[in-house]
Short mmCIF file of C-alpha atoms and ligand atoms in Angstrom, two decimals:
data_model
loop_
_atom_site.label_atom_id
_atom_site.label_comp_id
_atom_site.label_asym_id
_atom_site.label_seq_id
_atom_site.Cartn_x
_atom_site.Cartn_y
_atom_site.Cartn_z
CA UNK J 1 41.57 1.26 18.27
CA UNK J 2 38.47 1.96 20.36
CA UNK J 3 36.35 4.76 19.00
CA UNK J 4 35.93 7.80 21.26
CA UNK J 5 32.48 9.28 20.87
CA UNK J 6 32.19 12.96 19.88
CA UNK J 7 29.98 15.67 21.22
CA UNK J 8 27.77 17.49 18.69
CA UNK J 9 27.73 21.21 19.41
CA UNK J 10 26.88 24.08 17.08
CA UNK J 11 26.85 21.75 14.07
CA UNK J 12 30.37 20.40 14.80
CA UNK J 13 31.30 16.90 15.88
CA UNK J 14 34.00 17.67 18.43
CA UNK J 15 36.20 15.75 20.83
CA UNK J 16 35.59 16.47 24.50
CA UNK J 17 38.28 17.95 26.75
CA UNK J 18 37.02 15.90 29.69
CA UNK J 19 39.09 13.54 31.82
CA UNK J 20 35.98 11.56 32.74
CA UNK J 21 35.24 8.72 30.28
CA UNK J 22 32.78 5.80 30.33
CA UNK J 23 33.22 2.51 28.44
CA UNK J 24 30.50 1.52 25.98
CA UNK J 25 30.26 -2.26 25.65
CA UNK J 26 28.72 -4.80 23.30
CA UNK J 27 26.33 -6.69 25.60
CA UNK J 28 26.79 -9.93 23.64
CA UNK J 29 30.50 -10.08 24.51
CA UNK J 30 31.16 -7.24 26.97
CA UNK J 31 33.93 -6.07 24.65
CA UNK J 32 34.53 -2.34 24.85
CA UNK J 33 33.37 -0.82 21.56
CA UNK J 34 33.74 2.88 22.35
CA UNK J 35 34.58 5.33 25.09
CA UNK J 36 32.17 8.08 25.98
CA UNK J 37 33.07 11.52 27.34
CA UNK J 38 31.17 13.03 30.26
CA UNK J 39 30.87 16.58 28.94
CA UNK J 40 32.57 19.31 30.96
CA UNK J 41 30.66 22.28 32.35
CA UNK J 42 32.13 24.46 29.62
CA UNK J 43 30.95 22.02 26.93
CA UNK J 44 27.47 21.85 28.47
CA UNK J 45 27.34 25.63 28.47
CA UNK J 46 28.49 25.83 24.84
CA UNK J 47 25.84 23.30 23.79
CA UNK J 48 23.04 25.21 25.50
CA UNK J 49 24.29 28.53 24.19
CA UNK J 50 24.52 27.23 20.59
CA UNK J 51 20.93 26.06 20.90
CA UNK J 52 19.88 29.46 22.25
CA UNK J 53 21.63 31.43 19.49
CA UNK J 54 20.15 29.21 16.79
CA UNK J 55 16.68 29.43 18.33
CA UNK J 56 16.58 33.16 17.54
CA UNK J 57 16.95 32.31 13.83
CA UNK J 58 15.16 28.98 13.65
CA UNK J 59 11.87 30.20 15.16
CA UNK J 60 11.58 32.65 12.23
CA UNK J 61 11.98 29.92 9.57
CA UNK J 62 8.72 29.27 7.72
CA UNK J 63 6.80 26.30 9.04
CA UNK J 64 6.76 24.65 5.62
CA UNK J 65 10.57 24.86 5.48
CA UNK J 66 10.80 23.26 8.90
CA UNK J 67 8.47 20.53 7.65
CA UNK J 68 10.62 20.05 4.54
CA UNK J 69 13.65 19.40 6.73
CA UNK J 70 11.71 16.55 8.32
CA UNK J 71 10.72 15.18 4.91
CA UNK J 72 14.39 15.10 3.86
CA UNK J 73 15.35 13.53 7.20
CA UNK J 74 12.67 10.84 6.86
CA UNK J 75 13.99 10.02 3.40
CA UNK J 76 17.59 9.70 4.66
CA UNK J 77 16.59 7.63 7.68
CA UNK J 78 14.75 5.22 5.39
CA UNK J 79 17.76 5.05 3.08
CA UNK J 80 20.04 4.26 6.07
CA UNK J 81 17.52 2.13 7.92
CA UNK J 82 19.47 -1.15 7.78
CA UNK J 83 22.81 0.48 8.57
CA UNK J 84 21.28 2.24 11.59
CA UNK J 85 19.73 -1.03 12.74
CA UNK J 86 23.10 -2.78 12.53
CA UNK J 87 24.80 -0.08 14.60
CA UNK J 88 21.96 -0.22 17.10
CA UNK J 89 22.38 -4.02 17.36
CA UNK J 90 26.04 -3.58 18.12
CA UNK J 91 25.45 -1.40 21.16
CA UNK J 92 22.20 -2.96 22.46
CA UNK J 93 22.62 -6.56 21.35
CA UNK J 94 19.12 -6.44 19.78
CA UNK J 95 18.33 -8.93 17.03
CA UNK J 96 18.09 -7.54 13.51
CA UNK J 97 14.29 -7.72 13.57
CA UNK J 98 14.06 -5.83 16.86
CA UNK J 99 16.66 -3.27 15.81
CA UNK J 100 14.87 -2.57 12.54
CA UNK J 101 11.61 -2.14 14.45
CA UNK J 102 13.31 0.35 16.79
CA UNK J 103 14.50 2.47 13.84
CA UNK J 104 11.20 2.18 12.00
CA UNK J 105 9.10 3.35 14.95
CA UNK J 106 11.35 6.41 15.10
CA UNK J 107 10.94 7.10 11.38
CA UNK J 108 7.18 7.10 11.87
CA UNK J 109 7.54 9.94 14.38
CA UNK J 110 9.63 11.93 11.90
CA UNK J 111 6.78 11.48 9.41
CA UNK J 112 4.45 12.97 11.98
CA UNK J 113 6.89 15.85 12.54
CA UNK J 114 6.66 16.63 8.81
CA UNK J 115 2.96 17.25 9.41
CA UNK J 116 3.80 20.07 11.81
CA UNK J 117 1.84 22.87 10.17
CA UNK J 118 -1.56 21.28 10.67
CA UNK J 119 -0.68 20.55 14.31
CA UNK J 120 0.28 24.17 14.97
CA UNK J 121 -3.01 25.71 13.95
CA UNK J 122 -4.57 27.99 16.50
CA UNK J 123 -8.25 28.74 17.00
CA UNK J 124 -10.32 31.78 16.06
CA UNK J 125 -13.62 33.17 17.23
CA UNK J 126 -14.89 36.07 15.19
CA UNK J 127 -16.96 38.80 16.87
CA UNK J 128 -16.29 37.99 20.50
CA UNK J 129 -17.68 41.54 20.82
CA UNK J 130 -18.56 44.09 18.17
CA UNK J 131 -15.67 44.32 15.68
CA UNK J 132 -13.46 42.24 17.98
CA UNK J 133 -11.94 38.87 17.07
CA UNK J 134 -9.94 36.52 19.29
CA UNK J 135 -7.44 34.06 17.87
CA UNK J 136 -4.62 31.96 19.18
CA UNK J 137 -1.05 31.58 17.93
CA UNK J 138 1.04 28.50 18.66
CA UNK J 139 4.67 29.49 19.27
CA UNK J 140 7.81 27.49 20.15
CA UNK J 141 9.20 27.53 23.69
CA UNK J 142 12.93 27.95 23.04
CA UNK J 143 15.67 25.48 23.99
CA UNK J 144 14.29 22.07 24.94
CA UNK J 145 16.20 19.01 26.08
CA UNK J 146 15.82 15.23 26.03
CA UNK J 147 17.28 12.55 28.29
CA UNK J 148 16.86 9.04 26.94
CA UNK J 149 17.16 5.41 28.16
CA UNK J 150 19.13 2.49 26.75
CA UNK J 151 16.35 0.32 25.45
CA UNK J 152 15.26 2.19 22.28
CA UNK J 153 18.32 4.16 21.08
CA UNK J 154 16.67 5.26 17.82
CA UNK J 155 12.97 5.42 18.59
CA UNK J 156 13.09 7.42 21.82
CA UNK J 157 15.44 10.23 20.69
CA UNK J 158 13.21 10.39 17.59
CA UNK J 159 10.14 10.73 19.83
CA UNK J 160 11.66 13.99 20.98
CA UNK J 161 13.89 16.19 18.84
CA UNK J 162 12.10 15.99 15.45
CA UNK J 163 8.77 17.25 16.82
CA UNK J 164 10.41 19.83 19.10
CA UNK J 165 12.52 21.17 16.22
CA UNK J 166 9.72 21.05 13.66
CA UNK J 167 7.70 23.18 16.10
CA UNK J 168 10.44 25.84 15.96
CA UNK J 169 12.50 24.96 19.05
CA UNK J 170 16.16 24.00 19.28
CA UNK J 171 17.29 20.95 21.20
CA UNK J 172 19.96 19.44 23.44
CA UNK J 173 19.89 15.62 23.60
CA UNK J 174 21.61 13.57 26.30
CA UNK J 175 21.39 9.95 25.15
CA UNK J 176 21.87 6.96 27.43
CA UNK J 177 25.55 6.53 28.26
CA UNK J 178 25.07 2.82 27.52
CA UNK J 179 24.01 3.32 23.87
CA UNK J 180 25.30 6.63 22.47
CA UNK J 181 26.36 5.48 18.99
CA UNK J 182 22.95 5.34 17.34
CA UNK J 183 22.14 8.87 18.55
CA UNK J 184 25.36 10.18 16.97
CA UNK J 185 24.46 8.60 13.65
CA UNK J 186 20.96 10.10 13.90
CA UNK J 187 22.64 13.50 14.33
CA UNK J 188 24.93 12.98 11.32
CA UNK J 189 21.94 12.16 9.13
CA UNK J 190 20.01 15.14 10.50
CA UNK J 191 22.89 17.42 9.54
CA UNK J 192 23.03 15.75 6.12
CA UNK J 193 19.31 16.44 5.72
CA UNK J 194 20.13 20.15 6.00
CA UNK J 195 19.51 20.93 9.66
CA UNK J 196 21.11 24.32 10.38
CA UNK J 197 24.05 24.34 12.81
CA UNK J 198 22.95 24.52 16.42
CA UNK J 199 19.38 23.29 15.91
CA UNK J 200 20.35 19.97 17.54
CA UNK J 201 23.22 19.32 19.97
CA UNK J 202 24.26 16.07 21.61
CA UNK J 203 26.02 16.00 24.96
CA UNK J 204 27.07 12.92 26.88
CA UNK J 205 27.36 11.83 30.47
CA UNK J 206 25.26 10.84 33.46
CA UNK J 207 23.71 12.51 36.49
CA UNK J 208 26.07 15.52 36.55
CA UNK J 209 25.26 16.46 32.95
CA UNK J 210 21.54 15.81 33.47
CA UNK J 211 21.55 18.02 36.57
CA UNK J 212 23.15 20.80 34.55
CA UNK J 213 20.26 20.66 32.08
CA UNK J 214 17.60 20.43 34.81
CA UNK J 215 18.62 23.66 36.47
CA UNK J 216 19.89 25.74 33.54
CA UNK J 217 17.77 28.89 33.09
CA UNK J 218 17.87 28.66 29.27
CA UNK J 219 16.21 25.22 29.12
CA UNK J 220 12.45 25.59 28.83
CA UNK J 221 11.24 22.00 28.60
CA UNK J 222 12.57 18.57 29.51
CA UNK J 223 11.54 15.28 27.94
CA UNK J 224 12.72 12.23 29.87
CA UNK J 225 12.30 8.48 29.41
CA UNK J 226 13.78 6.01 31.89
CA UNK J 227 13.30 4.29 35.24
CA UNK J 228 10.81 5.35 37.94
CA UNK J 229 13.21 6.80 40.53
CA UNK J 230 15.02 8.90 37.93
CA UNK J 231 11.71 9.99 36.31
CA UNK J 232 10.41 11.21 39.68
CA UNK J 233 13.67 13.03 40.33
CA UNK J 234 13.66 14.66 36.88
CA UNK J 235 10.04 15.75 37.25
CA UNK J 236 10.49 17.18 40.73
CA UNK J 237 13.79 18.91 39.97
CA UNK J 238 12.77 20.23 36.55
CA UNK J 239 9.42 21.59 37.72
CA UNK J 240 11.06 23.16 40.80
CA UNK J 241 13.13 25.15 38.29
CA UNK J 242 9.89 26.18 36.54
CA UNK J 243 10.43 24.01 33.49
CA UNK J 244 7.86 22.05 31.61
CA UNK J 245 8.56 18.32 32.17
CA UNK J 246 7.26 15.09 30.67
CA UNK J 247 8.85 12.04 32.32
CA UNK J 248 8.03 8.55 31.06
CA UNK J 249 8.89 5.85 33.58
CA UNK J 250 8.88 2.13 34.30
CA UNK J 251 6.00 -0.29 34.02
CA UNK J 252 4.37 -3.56 34.96
CA UNK J 253 2.10 -4.38 32.04
CA UNK J 254 -0.61 -7.01 32.53
CA UNK J 255 -2.32 -9.20 29.97
CA UNK J 256 -5.73 -10.50 31.03
CA UNK J 257 -6.50 -13.92 29.57
CA UNK J 258 -10.22 -14.71 29.47
CA UNK J 259 -11.30 -18.36 29.22
CA UNK J 260 -13.12 -17.65 25.92
CA UNK J 261 -9.95 -16.33 24.23
CA UNK J 262 -8.27 -18.11 21.32
CA UNK J 263 -5.67 -20.27 23.12
CA UNK J 264 -3.16 -20.38 20.27
CA UNK J 265 -3.30 -16.59 19.91
CA UNK J 266 -2.88 -16.11 23.65
CA UNK J 267 0.17 -18.34 23.85
CA UNK J 268 2.02 -17.00 20.83
CA UNK J 269 1.30 -13.37 21.74
CA UNK J 270 2.25 -13.84 25.37
CA UNK J 271 5.56 -15.47 24.46
CA UNK J 272 6.51 -12.65 22.07
CA UNK J 273 5.29 -9.82 24.29
CA UNK J 274 7.03 -11.08 27.44
CA UNK J 275 10.44 -12.33 26.32
CA UNK J 276 10.79 -10.43 23.01
CA UNK J 277 13.65 -7.90 23.10
CA UNK J 278 14.76 -9.76 26.29
CA UNK J 279 11.79 -8.18 28.08
CA UNK J 280 13.60 -4.84 27.94
CA UNK J 281 10.60 -2.94 26.59
CA UNK J 282 8.57 -0.51 28.65
CA UNK J 283 5.47 -2.02 27.02
CA UNK J 284 6.51 -5.68 27.45
CA UNK J 285 3.88 -7.87 29.07
CA UNK J 286 5.49 -8.88 32.35
CA UNK J 287 2.41 -10.16 34.20
CA UNK J 288 -0.31 -12.47 32.86
CA UNK J 289 -3.60 -12.65 34.73
CA UNK J 290 -5.44 -15.87 33.93
CA UNK J 291 -9.18 -15.69 34.52
CA UNK J 292 -11.01 -18.91 35.51
CA UNK J 293 -10.15 -22.00 33.51
CA UNK J 294 -7.64 -20.26 31.25
CA UNK J 295 -5.04 -21.10 33.93
CA UNK J 296 -4.91 -24.57 32.40
CA UNK J 297 -2.92 -23.07 29.51
CA UNK J 298 0.07 -22.10 31.66
CA UNK J 299 1.95 -25.41 31.17
CA UNK J 300 1.62 -25.16 27.40
CA UNK J 301 2.72 -21.52 27.57
CA UNK J 302 5.87 -22.58 29.46
CA UNK J 303 6.60 -25.26 26.83
CA UNK J 304 6.33 -22.71 23.99
CA UNK J 305 8.36 -20.12 25.87
CA UNK J 306 11.18 -22.61 26.44
CA UNK J 307 11.58 -22.90 22.65
CA UNK J 308 12.70 -19.27 22.38
CA UNK J 309 16.50 -18.95 22.51
CA UNK J 310 18.56 -15.81 22.97
CA UNK J 311 21.40 -15.17 20.56
CA UNK J 312 23.53 -12.62 18.78
CA UNK J 313 22.00 -9.95 16.59
CA UNK J 314 22.59 -11.63 13.20
CA UNK J 315 21.62 -15.14 14.29
CA UNK J 316 18.36 -15.68 12.40
CA UNK J 317 17.29 -18.29 14.94
CA UNK J 318 17.68 -15.98 17.94
CA UNK J 319 14.43 -14.88 19.57
CA UNK J 320 16.09 -11.99 21.35
CA UNK J 321 19.47 -10.63 22.40
CA UNK J 322 21.37 -10.22 25.69
CA UNK J 323 20.51 -7.94 28.60
CA UNK J 324 22.13 -4.55 28.35
CA UNK J 325 24.79 -5.01 31.06
CA UNK J 326 26.23 -7.42 33.59
CA UNK J 327 24.59 -5.35 36.34
CA UNK J 328 21.18 -5.63 34.65
CA UNK J 329 21.61 -9.41 34.38
CA UNK J 330 22.68 -9.72 38.04
CA UNK J 331 19.65 -7.65 39.11
CA UNK J 332 17.21 -9.88 37.19
CA UNK J 333 18.80 -13.06 38.57
CA UNK J 334 18.48 -11.55 42.06
CA UNK J 335 14.75 -11.06 41.48
CA UNK J 336 14.36 -14.60 40.10
CA UNK J 337 15.98 -15.91 43.32
CA UNK J 338 13.63 -13.77 45.41
CA UNK J 339 10.64 -15.15 43.50
CA UNK J 340 11.71 -18.69 44.32
CA UNK J 341 12.38 -17.83 47.96
CA UNK J 342 8.99 -16.12 48.30
CA UNK J 343 7.15 -19.26 47.16
CA UNK J 344 6.32 -18.69 43.49
CA UNK J 345 6.61 -21.76 41.26
CA UNK J 346 9.48 -21.29 38.81
CA UNK J 347 8.23 -23.37 35.88
CA UNK J 348 11.00 -22.17 33.61
CA UNK J 349 14.29 -20.90 35.03
CA UNK J 350 16.47 -19.01 32.56
CA UNK J 351 19.14 -17.85 34.96
CA UNK J 352 21.71 -20.40 33.76
CA UNK J 353 22.11 -19.57 30.10
CA UNK J 354 24.96 -19.58 27.62
CA UNK J 355 25.28 -18.82 23.94
CA UNK J 356 27.92 -20.65 21.93
CA UNK J 357 30.86 -18.45 20.99
CA UNK J 358 29.79 -15.66 23.38
CA UNK J 359 30.69 -16.92 26.86
CA UNK J 360 30.84 -13.43 28.35
CA UNK J 361 27.49 -12.09 27.08
CA UNK J 362 24.68 -11.03 29.41
CA UNK J 363 22.40 -13.93 28.50
CA UNK J 364 19.22 -15.00 30.21
CA UNK J 365 16.79 -17.63 28.91
CA UNK J 366 13.01 -17.24 29.20
CA UNK J 367 11.74 -17.54 32.75
CA UNK J 368 8.17 -18.20 33.85
CA UNK J 369 6.69 -18.12 37.34
CA UNK J 370 3.21 -19.36 38.19
CA UNK J 371 1.35 -19.16 41.51
CA UNK J 372 2.49 -15.56 41.88
CA UNK J 373 0.77 -13.34 44.43
CA UNK J 374 0.67 -9.56 44.58
CA UNK J 375 2.86 -9.34 47.70
CA UNK J 376 5.89 -10.92 45.94
CA UNK J 377 8.74 -8.72 44.75
CA UNK J 378 8.66 -10.34 41.28
CA UNK J 379 5.14 -8.93 40.98
CA UNK J 380 5.73 -5.57 42.61
CA UNK J 381 8.94 -4.60 40.80
CA UNK J 382 9.62 -3.97 37.15
CA UNK J 383 11.99 -6.83 36.29
CA UNK J 384 13.02 -5.64 32.80
CA UNK J 385 14.18 -9.06 31.67
CA UNK J 386 12.71 -12.11 29.85
CA UNK J 387 10.59 -13.06 32.86
CA UNK J 388 6.81 -13.57 32.93
CA UNK J 389 4.86 -13.82 36.18
CA UNK J 390 1.47 -15.57 36.07
CA UNK J 391 -1.39 -14.81 38.47
CA UNK J 392 -4.81 -16.41 38.67
CA UNK J 393 -8.23 -14.89 39.48
CA UNK J 394 -11.83 -16.10 39.20
CA UNK J 395 -13.49 -13.21 37.38
CA UNK J 396 -12.83 -10.27 35.08
CA UNK J 397 -13.84 -7.93 37.94
CA UNK J 398 -11.07 -9.41 40.12
CA UNK J 399 -8.56 -9.00 37.28
CA UNK J 400 -9.52 -5.33 36.88
CA UNK J 401 -9.26 -4.77 40.64
CA UNK J 402 -5.83 -6.42 40.79
CA UNK J 403 -4.45 -4.35 37.90
CA UNK J 404 -5.94 -1.10 39.15
CA UNK J 405 -4.26 -1.74 42.51
CA UNK J 406 -0.85 -2.01 40.81
CA UNK J 407 0.81 1.43 40.78
CA UNK J 408 1.89 1.33 37.13
CA UNK J 409 -0.29 2.32 34.20
CA UNK J 410 1.72 2.17 30.98
CA UNK J 411 0.06 -0.58 28.92
CA UNK J 412 -2.24 -3.55 29.27
CA UNK J 413 -4.16 -5.95 27.10
CA UNK J 414 -7.10 -8.32 27.23
CA UNK J 415 -7.49 -11.42 25.12
CA UNK J 416 -11.12 -12.44 24.76
CA UNK J 417 -13.80 -13.37 22.22
CA UNK J 418 -16.33 -11.22 24.06
CA UNK J 419 -16.91 -7.65 22.93
CA UNK J 420 -18.74 -7.00 26.19
CA UNK J 421 -15.76 -8.15 28.30
CA UNK J 422 -13.36 -6.10 26.16
CA UNK J 423 -15.54 -3.01 26.46
CA UNK J 424 -15.87 -3.33 30.23
CA UNK J 425 -12.10 -3.76 30.46
CA UNK J 426 -11.16 -0.80 28.28
CA UNK J 427 -13.62 1.37 30.19
CA UNK J 428 -12.68 0.44 33.77
CA UNK J 429 -8.96 -0.19 33.60
CA UNK J 430 -6.73 2.57 34.98
CA UNK J 431 -4.01 2.15 32.38
CA UNK J 432 -3.22 4.60 29.60
CA UNK J 433 -2.75 2.24 26.63
CA UNK J 434 -5.09 -0.72 26.19
CA UNK J 435 -4.91 -3.57 23.67
CA UNK J 436 -7.87 -5.75 22.77
CA UNK J 437 -6.39 -8.99 21.40
CA UNK J 438 -3.26 -6.88 20.77
CA UNK J 439 -0.44 -7.63 23.22
CA UNK J 440 1.66 -4.44 23.00
CA UNK J 441 -0.68 -1.57 22.17
CA UNK J 442 1.83 1.17 21.32
CA UNK J 443 -0.10 3.84 19.42
CA UNK J 444 1.19 5.12 16.08
CA UNK J 445 2.50 8.69 16.23
CA UNK J 446 -0.65 10.46 15.02
CA UNK J 447 -1.95 9.45 18.48
CA UNK J 448 0.17 10.03 21.59
CA UNK J 449 2.04 7.61 23.86
CA UNK J 450 -0.27 7.89 26.86
CA UNK J 451 1.12 6.05 29.90
CA UNK J 452 -0.64 6.79 33.21
CA UNK J 453 -0.04 6.76 36.97
CA UNK J 454 3.45 5.69 38.14
CA UNK J 455 4.52 5.18 34.52
CA UNK J 456 4.29 8.90 33.71
CA UNK J 457 4.98 12.19 35.42
CA UNK J 458 3.62 15.25 33.65
CA UNK J 459 0.56 16.25 31.67
CA UNK J 460 1.29 16.17 27.95
CA UNK J 461 2.58 12.94 26.43
CA UNK J 462 5.06 11.99 23.71
CA UNK J 463 4.39 12.45 20.00
CA UNK J 464 1.08 13.22 18.26
CA UNK J 465 -0.78 16.44 19.02
CA UNK J 466 0.12 16.30 22.72
CA UNK J 467 3.84 16.54 21.92
CA UNK J 468 3.26 19.64 19.81
CA UNK J 469 1.37 21.17 22.74
CA UNK J 470 4.22 20.15 25.06
CA UNK J 471 6.86 21.90 22.94
CA UNK J 472 4.81 25.05 22.28
CA UNK J 473 3.11 27.92 24.03
CA UNK J 474 -0.32 29.32 23.15
CA UNK J 475 -0.65 33.06 22.72
CA UNK J 476 -4.18 34.46 22.53
CA UNK J 477 -4.74 37.69 20.62
CA UNK J 478 -7.82 39.86 20.91
CA UNK J 479 -7.95 42.39 18.07
CA UNK J 480 -10.29 45.24 17.31
CA UNK J 481 -10.40 47.03 13.96
CA UNK J 482 -12.65 50.03 13.50
CA UNK J 483 -14.54 50.19 10.25
CA UNK J 484 -14.33 54.01 10.36
CA UNK J 485 -10.55 53.75 10.07
CA UNK J 486 -10.60 52.13 6.62
CA UNK J 487 -8.86 54.67 4.40
CA UNK J 488 -10.72 55.71 1.29
CA UNK J 489 -9.36 57.12 -1.94
CA UNK J 490 -7.64 56.09 -5.17
CA UNK J 491 -4.71 54.22 -3.57
CA UNK J 492 -6.88 51.50 -2.05
CA UNK J 493 -6.70 49.10 -4.99
CA UNK J 494 -5.01 45.92 -3.84
CA UNK J 495 -2.26 44.91 -6.26
CA UNK J 496 -2.35 41.20 -6.90
CA UNK J 497 0.91 39.67 -8.06
P1 LIG H 1 17.63 5.06 33.63
O1 LIG H 1 16.60 5.77 34.43
O2 LIG H 1 18.69 4.33 34.36
O3 LIG H 1 18.37 6.09 32.65
C1 LIG H 1 17.67 6.94 31.79
C2 LIG H 1 18.47 8.23 31.57
O4 LIG H 1 18.61 8.91 32.83
C3 LIG H 1 19.89 7.99 31.05
O5 LIG H 1 20.16 8.94 30.06
C4 LIG H 1 20.76 8.19 32.28
O6 LIG H 1 22.03 8.72 31.98
C5 LIG H 1 19.98 9.19 33.12
N1 LIG H 1 20.16 8.99 34.56
C6 LIG H 1 20.37 7.82 35.20
N2 LIG H 1 20.46 8.02 36.53
C7 LIG H 1 20.28 9.35 36.74
C8 LIG H 1 20.24 10.16 37.90
N3 LIG H 1 20.42 9.66 39.11
N4 LIG H 1 20.04 11.49 37.73
C9 LIG H 1 19.86 12.02 36.51
N5 LIG H 1 19.88 11.29 35.36
C10 LIG H 1 20.09 9.96 35.47
O7 LIG H 1 16.83 4.08 32.65
P2 LIG H 1 17.41 2.96 31.68
O8 LIG H 1 17.87 1.81 32.51
O9 LIG H 1 18.32 3.54 30.68
O10 LIG H 1 16.08 2.55 30.89
C11 LIG H 1 15.19 1.55 31.32
C12 LIG H 1 13.98 2.14 32.01
O11 LIG H 1 13.30 3.03 31.13
C13 LIG H 1 12.94 1.10 32.39
O12 LIG H 1 12.45 1.38 33.68
C14 LIG H 1 11.84 1.28 31.35
O13 LIG H 1 10.55 0.88 31.75
C15 LIG H 1 11.90 2.74 31.14
N6 LIG H 1 11.31 3.11 29.87
C16 LIG H 1 10.09 3.70 29.90
C17 LIG H 1 9.46 4.04 28.72
C18 LIG H 1 8.10 4.68 28.72
O14 LIG H 1 7.68 5.16 27.69
N7 LIG H 1 7.39 4.72 29.84
C19 LIG H 1 10.09 3.77 27.49
C20 LIG H 1 11.35 3.17 27.50
C21 LIG H 1 11.95 2.85 28.70
#
């Protein structure tokens, strides 16, 4: 029997009363693996209210106890790492290696959440005037919410609720309707770690449920990760309701290949960074900019890329899994057709692809276009599939100009043997995360995930110190104590215990 996914409200896993259900499918077969309820208005209200009631208690819990919850959670997540990865593979189609990476990157954020006390320290200036000191307190906001995409079902929810909760908030998570199962398991483990009832809730659904969160007066902050149009909508709607919003959006990430780079490194890194995880990573390299003579490596790159085969999650030989849905596959094939029609050279066409035993999966083989120009739709749009577009320029300056003219600013990298070229690039490029001979420069969680321009709407980014600032408010206290008021007499001895 197909599993029907629960809601998680007030510490209870409960069945929804809704009549509106969505099928969750395994992208390798398109078999239905679960049905997902779109939470009713009453259920949304109960989830938000549970979070609000628990906030009144949770914000008073000592910071070291909140940190200890994260230590226990980290331990449990590590213990269940492989099981979580297997579940995640089932709903995303990711290979075991990719699925384990997804879980692990989330665990690293929980480790950072356990370090909450040192990230919640305020500042003090003594004697701002005679006998007057000013100091700041960092306090939680209240009920925060998170809306997450399909492509990292463990990592992205874990970007959000552990830090928000460690900082003293309570949380309502609305995972992607395409991959809800991993989030439910994350909640079970959180409860097992000792999270009090109502600290975390999970609701399900789509636009209607998101809209409920965006306009609800109790919600103080919204963390969103997903596509550009939805990110813009979330940012505009959330801020118009006076909420704090961070919205991480789509990307077109460029790798600049300098002629002095190590060719073997360039080719192996470009293959992995472009088609790995079926290109369904917001930090995937989807455009390669070959400077000068490095363009001669494109044929060899295509040959190496053709060796990578998609396959099912537990196939050790599979380079990556299927696309998330039939619609996603049809969209990518539509863009590949547009690329051909607009005059790009399709050196590797992955649109006809099958995997033995899985005739109905959403498969696409690696695809490579050369001779791409900036006016083509395959360059302008985020493809989100195993497709690499190659452009050619004469100089590093031209590469920088081209990339800075692209609206996105999530990640980029340069491959070069020249420190001077790398330094010029990191300094002048208008992109928030830069790799030097590193293809996918995702910072570890003691830094923050700092996408720029059309890839991010908001001010404070995910994880690291910026996330703690996002989920907290600063209160500044100015205090004056008069020396004359110090009582004197026999009772002034301080009793030390
Ligand atoms: P999506 O925008 O379709 O969905 C994301 C979330 O928004 C889901 O929970 C969904 O239910 C909800 N949603 C969808 N349409 C909505 C609407 N009209 N109104 C309100 N809510 C809505 O994104 P996706 O396809 O799940 O994820 C892929 C996208 O996410 C890609 O564009 C990728 O680049 C981006 N992404 C960005 C980052 C980053 O850090 N910048 C990280 C991962 C993914």
